[in-house]
XYZ file of C-alpha atoms in Angstrom:
573
model
C 98.156 113.768 129.271
C 96.687 112.327 126.081
C 98.624 110.855 123.154
C 98.351 113.984 121.037
C 99.943 116.127 123.756
C 102.664 113.551 124.341
C 103.392 113.326 120.627
C 103.628 117.090 120.338
C 105.851 117.430 123.382
C 108.288 114.841 122.004
C 108.300 116.511 118.591
C 109.041 119.914 120.101
C 112.220 118.804 121.905
C 115.360 120.684 120.907
C 117.509 119.129 118.206
C 121.201 118.378 118.604
C 123.772 120.781 117.084
C 124.352 118.278 114.269
C 120.628 118.284 113.475
C 120.627 122.067 113.268
C 123.576 122.050 110.868
C 122.040 119.359 108.668
C 118.747 121.237 108.582
C 120.478 124.201 106.946
C 121.375 121.931 104.013
C 117.988 120.222 103.922
C 116.080 123.513 103.857
C 117.681 124.382 100.517
C 116.502 121.212 98.799
C 113.034 120.023 97.970
C 111.377 116.929 99.389
C 111.648 115.185 96.019
C 115.303 116.083 95.582
C 116.134 114.559 98.959
C 114.068 111.427 98.306
C 115.151 111.090 94.667
C 118.548 112.767 94.178
C 118.610 112.013 90.459
C 115.484 114.042 89.795
C 115.784 117.816 89.660
C 113.154 120.305 90.635
C 110.028 119.489 88.758
C 108.273 122.702 88.026
C 110.329 125.827 88.390
C 112.952 126.850 85.792
C 116.516 127.454 86.908
C 116.854 130.546 89.045
C 119.340 133.333 88.622
C 121.792 134.140 91.400
C 119.955 137.393 92.016
C 116.694 135.549 92.632
C 118.308 133.086 94.989
C 119.552 135.926 97.140
C 116.045 137.391 97.480
C 113.913 136.519 100.535
C 110.982 135.659 98.241
C 112.377 134.103 95.037
C 110.514 135.043 91.885
C 107.932 136.986 93.901
C 108.229 140.318 92.086
C 108.492 138.751 88.653
C 105.600 136.419 89.356
C 103.504 139.332 90.513
C 104.287 141.389 87.416
C 103.640 138.412 85.161
C 100.296 137.825 86.846
C 99.321 141.464 86.322
C 100.205 141.219 82.641
C 98.384 137.917 82.336
C 95.273 139.375 83.961
C 95.165 142.069 81.285
C 95.644 139.545 78.500
C 92.981 137.210 79.854
C 90.299 139.696 78.855
C 91.160 139.150 75.203
C 92.257 135.522 75.215
C 89.935 132.833 73.998
C 88.065 130.482 76.314
C 90.179 127.590 75.054
C 93.372 129.309 76.209
C 91.862 129.906 79.652
C 90.896 126.255 79.998
C 94.316 125.142 78.826
C 96.039 127.385 81.391
C 93.807 126.046 84.146
C 94.488 122.445 83.200
C 98.251 123.009 83.099
C 98.187 124.769 86.469
C 96.165 122.030 88.093
C 98.544 119.493 86.593
C 101.422 121.154 88.437
C 99.447 121.043 91.681
C 98.582 117.393 91.181
C 102.172 116.408 90.440
C 103.513 118.323 93.440
C 101.005 116.799 95.864
C 101.357 113.268 94.535
C 105.148 113.387 94.821
C 104.590 113.977 98.533
C 102.454 110.863 98.753
C 99.193 112.781 99.134
C 95.965 112.955 97.154
C 95.249 116.220 95.312
C 92.017 118.034 96.135
C 90.984 121.478 94.940
C 89.413 122.342 98.321
C 91.723 120.576 100.789
C 95.518 120.701 100.830
C 96.789 118.337 103.537
C 100.597 118.200 103.598
C 101.295 117.486 107.262
C 104.310 115.304 108.105
C 105.712 115.729 104.573
C 109.203 116.891 105.557
C 108.687 120.083 103.567
C 111.620 122.474 103.261
C 111.782 126.208 102.700
C 112.341 125.528 99.011
C 109.202 123.376 98.879
C 107.236 126.188 100.504
C 108.446 128.638 97.874
C 107.337 126.253 95.167
C 104.004 125.685 96.879
C 103.438 129.421 96.926
C 103.633 129.580 93.139
C 100.871 126.937 92.984
C 98.346 128.833 95.112
C 97.023 130.798 92.086
C 95.662 127.468 90.819
C 93.925 126.685 94.125
C 91.338 129.444 94.200
C 88.722 127.084 95.679
C 90.974 126.058 98.577
C 89.239 125.968 101.974
C 91.587 123.837 104.099
C 95.397 124.045 104.205
C 97.291 121.856 106.694
C 101.092 122.164 106.727
C 101.574 120.922 110.291
C 104.627 119.018 111.512
C 107.024 120.288 108.883
C 109.720 121.684 111.157
C 111.834 123.074 108.319
C 109.059 125.445 107.377
C 110.049 127.884 110.135
C 111.532 131.117 108.834
C 110.101 130.707 105.321
C 106.395 131.440 105.745
C 106.781 134.820 104.032
C 107.389 133.023 100.727
C 104.000 131.330 101.051
C 101.977 134.157 102.558
C 102.950 136.404 99.613
C 100.499 134.427 97.448
C 97.629 134.188 99.944
C 95.515 136.663 97.984
C 94.741 133.751 95.648
C 93.103 131.630 98.366
C 90.504 134.058 99.619
C 88.074 131.230 100.393
C 90.425 129.644 102.950
C 88.599 128.634 106.135
C 91.123 126.383 107.906
C 94.871 126.998 108.321
C 96.963 124.573 110.382
C 100.631 125.250 111.037
C 101.261 123.320 114.264
C 104.749 121.985 114.910
C 106.468 124.077 112.204
C 109.034 125.934 114.337
C 107.524 129.268 113.366
C 109.488 132.439 114.130
C 108.532 136.010 114.936
C 109.172 136.844 111.274
C 106.742 134.106 110.231
C 104.074 135.507 112.552
C 104.539 138.977 111.124
C 104.340 137.722 107.533
C 101.198 135.742 108.284
C 99.584 138.590 110.180
C 100.166 141.057 107.346
C 98.318 138.762 104.917
C 95.326 137.864 107.095
C 93.331 140.512 105.237
C 93.570 138.184 102.198
C 91.666 135.390 103.989
C 88.708 137.148 105.639
C 86.716 133.884 105.781
C 89.257 132.084 107.991
C 87.489 130.201 110.784
C 90.168 127.891 112.248
C 93.779 128.852 112.979
C 96.059 126.263 114.610
C 99.553 127.397 115.593
C 100.138 124.848 118.357
C 103.531 123.406 119.261
C 105.431 126.458 117.986
C 107.527 127.667 120.910
C 108.785 130.635 118.871
C 105.326 132.172 119.094
C 105.846 132.889 122.796
C 108.455 135.052 124.427
C 106.640 138.253 123.501
C 106.207 137.477 119.794
C 102.487 136.777 119.700
C 101.603 140.428 119.082
C 103.099 140.207 115.574
C 100.050 138.109 114.730
C 97.342 139.347 117.078
C 97.553 142.971 115.964
C 96.150 141.815 112.623
C 93.413 139.491 113.880
C 90.738 142.124 113.329
C 90.858 141.132 109.654
C 89.379 137.728 110.556
C 86.753 138.677 113.122
C 84.782 135.577 112.060
C 87.478 133.295 113.541
C 85.834 130.420 115.433
C 88.845 128.414 116.645
C 92.256 129.541 117.894
C 94.730 126.841 118.964
C 97.886 127.937 120.798
C 98.802 124.721 122.589
C 102.374 124.616 123.955
C 103.566 127.935 122.525
C 105.397 129.104 125.677
C 103.174 132.114 126.051
C 104.546 134.749 128.410
C 102.849 137.506 130.388
C 103.529 139.869 127.493
C 101.859 137.412 125.129
C 98.868 137.209 127.459
C 98.367 140.964 127.058
C 98.431 140.605 123.258
C 96.005 137.679 123.435
C 93.660 139.576 125.751
C 93.530 142.467 123.269
C 92.894 140.020 120.427
C 89.984 138.356 122.229
C 88.212 141.708 122.224
C 88.225 141.510 118.415
C 86.985 137.917 118.144
C 83.298 137.927 119.141
C 82.640 134.720 117.149
C 85.327 132.647 118.882
C 84.040 129.223 119.921
C 87.242 127.280 120.703
C 90.298 128.544 122.603
C 93.111 126.104 123.396
C 95.861 127.413 125.682
C 97.017 124.051 127.038
C 100.657 123.417 127.965
C 101.388 127.102 128.495
C 102.491 128.006 132.014
C 100.053 130.804 132.723
C 101.094 132.646 135.855
C 98.457 134.460 137.881
C 99.079 137.812 136.208
C 98.860 136.264 132.731
C 95.632 134.538 133.668
C 94.199 137.818 134.912
C 94.990 139.440 131.561
C 93.302 136.694 129.557
C 90.386 136.376 131.967
C 89.622 140.068 131.664
C 88.649 139.544 128.013
C 86.705 136.294 128.293
C 83.479 138.237 128.676
C 84.046 139.489 125.102
C 83.732 135.945 123.754
C 80.080 135.153 124.527
C 79.992 132.332 121.963
C 82.920 130.434 123.466
C 82.017 126.740 123.641
C 85.392 125.085 124.306
C 88.084 126.273 126.710
C 91.191 124.113 127.125
C 93.700 124.954 129.840
C 95.343 121.583 130.469
C 98.833 121.703 132.025
C 98.785 125.470 132.428
C 100.235 125.540 135.935
C 96.933 126.634 137.428
C 96.730 126.793 141.223
C 94.131 127.679 143.834
C 94.605 131.403 143.212
C 94.069 130.781 139.496
C 90.744 129.106 140.263
C 89.603 132.181 142.149
C 90.308 134.303 139.060
C 88.592 131.854 136.732
C 85.673 131.605 139.099
C 85.071 135.335 138.732
C 85.179 135.209 134.925
C 83.587 131.844 134.172
C 80.073 133.093 134.894
C 80.210 135.102 131.674
C 80.738 131.933 129.599
C 77.191 130.683 129.929
C 77.375 128.936 126.541
C 80.474 126.877 127.422
C 80.123 123.204 126.456
C 83.650 121.787 126.946
C 85.998 122.670 129.798
C 89.432 121.038 130.127
C 91.449 121.946 133.223
C 93.293 118.645 133.494
C 96.888 118.111 134.635
C 96.972 121.152 136.914
C 98.204 119.480 140.072
C 98.242 122.616 142.225
C 94.490 123.081 141.793
C 93.641 120.495 144.429
C 91.511 121.892 147.215
C 90.561 125.070 145.363
C 87.508 124.152 143.307
C 85.098 125.492 145.903
C 86.053 128.954 144.587
C 84.502 128.004 141.245
C 81.364 126.352 142.574
C 78.954 129.202 141.896
C 80.378 129.919 138.441
C 80.296 126.265 137.386
C 76.615 126.172 138.305
C 75.999 128.793 135.600
C 77.407 126.487 132.908
C 74.124 124.726 132.284
C 75.151 123.845 128.707
C 78.376 122.111 129.771
C 78.759 118.727 128.071
C 82.358 117.809 128.878
C 84.359 118.365 132.069
C 87.945 117.108 132.250
C 89.661 117.293 135.639
C 92.011 114.323 135.433
C 95.325 114.581 137.306
C 94.343 117.661 139.291
C 95.056 116.246 142.769
C 91.408 116.721 143.675
C 90.557 116.458 147.358
C 87.442 115.128 149.069
C 86.349 118.759 149.448
C 86.651 119.214 145.660
C 84.563 116.089 145.134
C 81.928 117.474 147.492
C 81.917 120.673 145.422
C 81.213 118.609 142.322
C 78.361 116.871 144.142
C 76.810 120.295 144.693
C 77.457 121.568 141.163
C 76.708 118.597 138.902
C 72.913 118.562 139.465
C 72.876 121.917 137.637
C 74.871 120.496 134.715
C 71.946 118.709 133.143
C 73.681 118.329 129.736
C 76.884 116.764 131.069
C 77.818 113.771 128.898
C 81.594 113.404 129.474
C 83.303 113.413 132.870
C 86.978 112.605 133.424
C 88.168 112.392 137.031
C 90.991 109.924 136.416
C 94.219 109.937 138.429
C 92.775 111.708 141.459
C 93.549 109.219 144.199
C 92.043 111.153 147.095
C 88.431 111.129 145.938
C 87.738 107.393 145.863
C 85.420 107.426 148.853
C 83.731 110.762 148.090
C 82.621 109.527 144.676
C 80.026 107.416 146.420
C 77.903 110.577 146.721
C 78.710 111.802 143.199
C 77.419 108.922 141.102
C 73.742 109.226 142.139
C 73.569 112.911 141.058
C 74.951 112.362 137.538
C 72.555 113.152 134.655
C 72.166 109.460 133.860
C 70.271 109.856 130.610
C 73.065 112.062 129.190
C 76.352 110.499 130.332
C 78.293 108.914 127.455
C 81.851 108.865 128.791
C 82.925 108.197 132.371
C 86.675 108.100 133.056
C 87.505 106.965 136.596
C 90.829 105.172 136.241
C 93.254 105.303 139.165
C 90.838 107.022 141.552
C 91.225 104.571 144.434
C 87.522 103.773 144.268
C 86.300 102.440 147.580
C 84.074 99.345 147.707
C 81.174 101.642 148.616
C 81.871 103.840 145.586
C 81.948 100.721 143.388
C 78.558 99.672 144.739
C 77.171 103.184 144.070
C 78.468 103.140 140.487
C 77.186 99.634 139.872
C 73.765 100.693 141.153
C 73.343 103.342 138.442
C 74.810 101.288 135.572
C 71.395 100.049 134.336
C 70.141 103.650 134.063
C 73.178 104.945 132.122
C 71.306 104.385 128.882
C 73.700 106.406 126.689
C 76.984 105.200 128.211
C 79.571 104.465 125.494
C 82.892 104.518 127.332
C 83.687 103.392 130.883
C 87.159 103.253 132.388
C 87.691 101.983 135.926
C 91.237 100.748 135.331
C 93.745 100.731 138.201
C 91.027 100.453 140.833
C 91.676 97.266 142.816
C 88.231 97.305 144.434
C 86.668 96.430 141.061
C 88.152 92.959 141.396
C 85.659 90.423 142.759
C 82.917 93.036 142.203
C 82.674 93.056 138.409
C 79.430 91.121 138.604
C 77.724 94.192 140.054
C 78.752 96.255 137.027
C 77.759 93.879 134.253
C 74.966 91.636 135.469
C 72.275 94.296 135.138
C 73.480 95.804 131.867
C 70.482 95.868 129.487
C 70.632 94.090 126.148
C 70.280 97.472 124.403
C 73.438 98.735 126.176
C 75.470 101.056 123.901
C 78.814 100.515 125.639
C 81.676 100.668 123.107
C 84.744 100.920 125.359
C 85.303 99.011 128.608
C 88.652 99.453 130.340
C 89.404 97.132 133.248
C 93.196 97.176 133.269
C 94.904 96.360 136.581
C 91.638 95.897 138.469
C 92.750 92.758 140.312
C 90.172 90.715 138.400
C 89.950 86.995 139.050
C 88.511 84.027 137.164
C 84.998 84.594 138.523
C 85.027 88.178 137.232
C 85.665 86.942 133.704
C 82.933 84.364 134.058
C 80.534 87.238 134.781
C 81.934 89.083 131.747
C 81.253 85.954 129.721
C 77.674 85.943 130.980
C 77.184 89.554 129.853
C 78.511 88.628 126.405
C 76.151 85.690 126.211
C 73.166 87.933 127.030
C 74.191 90.344 124.253
C 74.805 93.203 126.686
C 78.249 93.864 125.131
C 77.225 93.538 121.501
C 78.349 97.110 120.707
C 81.723 96.804 122.414
C 84.660 97.898 120.218
C 87.453 98.030 122.794
C 87.975 95.653 125.711
C 90.988 96.149 127.964
C 91.446 93.460 130.609
C 95.237 93.717 130.759
C 97.378 93.442 133.889
C 94.984 91.049 135.633
C 97.274 88.143 136.501
C 94.825 86.538 138.939
C 92.593 85.402 136.078
C 93.089 81.673 135.531
C 93.016 79.776 132.250
C 89.360 78.889 132.813
C 88.460 82.575 132.807
C 90.162 83.279 129.476
C 88.708 80.175 127.864
C 85.184 81.101 128.976
C 85.494 84.642 127.631
C 86.606 83.543 124.167
C 83.913 80.894 123.970
C 81.332 83.693 123.979
C 83.032 85.645 121.204
C 79.740 85.656 119.347
C 78.598 88.347 121.742
C 81.541 90.563 120.749
C 80.985 90.787 117.011
C 81.888 94.485 116.853
C 85.072 94.172 118.923
C 88.022 95.910 117.245
C 90.681 96.000 119.967
C 91.432 93.432 122.662
C 94.150 93.743 125.298
C 94.903 90.775 127.560
C 98.542 91.682 128.291
C 100.247 90.875 131.580
C 102.406 93.133 133.719
C 106.023 93.658 132.582
C 107.312 91.604 135.517
C 105.017 88.641 134.739
C 105.344 85.745 132.340
C 102.707 83.042 131.849
C 101.892 80.421 129.226
C 98.873 80.978 126.966
C 98.863 77.425 125.621
C 95.744 76.313 127.546
C 93.453 78.996 126.112
C 95.129 79.418 122.716
C 92.747 77.009 120.984
C 89.798 78.992 122.422
C 90.959 82.277 120.893
C 91.703 80.523 117.589
C 88.167 79.127 117.517
C 86.790 82.588 118.340
C 88.484 84.416 115.459
C 85.855 83.569 112.804
C 83.213 85.212 115.008
C 85.322 88.338 115.639
C 84.974 89.760 112.138
C 85.690 93.359 113.239
C 88.826 92.595 115.263
C 91.867 94.602 114.159
C 94.309 94.471 117.084
C 95.175 91.915 119.760
C 97.694 92.716 122.474
C 99.004 89.830 124.557
C 102.316 91.022 125.961
C 104.172 88.712 128.358
C 102.180 85.625 127.325
C 104.381 82.812 126.044
C 103.656 80.352 123.253
C 105.478 77.498 121.659
C 106.975 78.146 118.239
C 104.272 76.051 116.610
C 101.468 77.864 118.458
C 102.884 81.248 117.590
C 103.200 80.431 113.903
C 99.652 79.143 113.807
C 98.296 82.229 115.598
C 100.254 84.691 113.482
C 99.107 82.982 110.284
C 95.450 83.152 111.316
C 95.684 86.803 112.396
C 97.544 87.821 109.251
C 94.877 86.210 107.104
C 92.273 88.399 108.803
C 94.493 91.510 108.780
C 94.690 91.588 112.578
C 97.751 93.166 114.212
C 99.346 91.168 117.028
C 101.314 92.846 119.810
C 103.362 90.354 121.798
C 106.809 89.652 123.207
C 108.685 87.389 120.853
C 111.641 87.235 123.220
C 109.512 85.202 125.603
C 108.521 82.541 123.087
C 108.974 78.997 124.311
C 110.464 76.525 121.864
C 109.041 73.028 121.708
C 111.727 70.383 121.851
C 111.377 66.751 120.985
């Protein structure tokens, strides 16, 4: 599971009862009032008690005022119009800047701003001054839930809106209904992201989908981790029939039972332009693959397929073999953590020759395919592959030899991860010695590969030849067998790593070694590492003097250091 999914899952955890009580108070105050208690609300005049009791404060009066103003505008002078526009934009600017954001007439990005229901009401009154708005991102404001009606009331003023992001906002069924009823105001909408809103599931999705015909030009629909139920799958299936332009559909982190998958699959043929289908962590099993196998052949334009983190899929990919062969435009295939078997790997060996555009392949965390990969590597479209993720696959020595053999012909390779494969240790020479000088490799991950000193000497040689001149990330962490000589040799060739931005040489949590021997080497290398921005060296110990010297040098170059201060050794007289 990637960092974005992990972040979302943590953010979507239920709050404590105290949090829920406090939120009721926070929702009634603005962001600025909570951050600066001495400052009152900036823009809106004091409200009457009657208005405060309304679900949409000032909505009716604002609407009537706007109607009157629209009549007057026909007779007002051009100077008055310009003055009104300037004043309105001034309100927008002040509101956005108080939230620590930069105002833009086409993009309103207010994610992670701790917005409350009161803020949303105020924001609604500003939409008439944002008629050129194309992107609105209000994600990760969890107090927004239950108040979207106050904002959607004004959506007729942003008819040019193309992107709307409301992920992680604790949206309710009422919010979905309010948004759905106003979709006719934004007919140009192309991207709708409602991910990480668990209130969308449980049979509530239809409040939105029954209005999706107003935005038939929708290209992306993101419903990641929304707890979609079988009832929701029916609503989604009906909606897909109305979205012929859909290119991206993200249903990850929704437990789609077989019946739900059948409902959604029945409508996939109505989305001929679908290019990206994400179904990570959807609880798919072998029976699910049979269903997908029957429907996938209709998605001939598919370019990105993510079925990762479905552990019950193992052993069932043969049911999809024929359909996968139809996906000749597929560029990205993600099957990490799917408990793939040797039979599944053999299926891929049969299918991949047909996937001539494949540039990204992730088979990480499938420990049963290490030997079978020996037959897979030779059939990869070598001139296309840019990303190859093979961490924790239990690569056999034979598979390592097969991968090393094709390395010189992977002319477009940018990212290679073979971390957590012990067989890489003592064999790194095979991977790097034949890398051409024009190699485009930007990420090389060799964490926990049981590397030794000789392996780093070969890495040094590749640096010296200029074969790693494009490298931006180098992860050689958790390799405790590397001696001081290996680290010193690597840093002495820092000139071959001029574009390096991130370096990780950390040790395992249960290890503790001194870095004093090679500290002078890394200090001497810093002037040549002009692009370096982060160095991680957890579990390495330094004397107080060495640490101060290192921290001073890194701070001067704006390089972040990640280390364990609790393990610092003090130098005594």
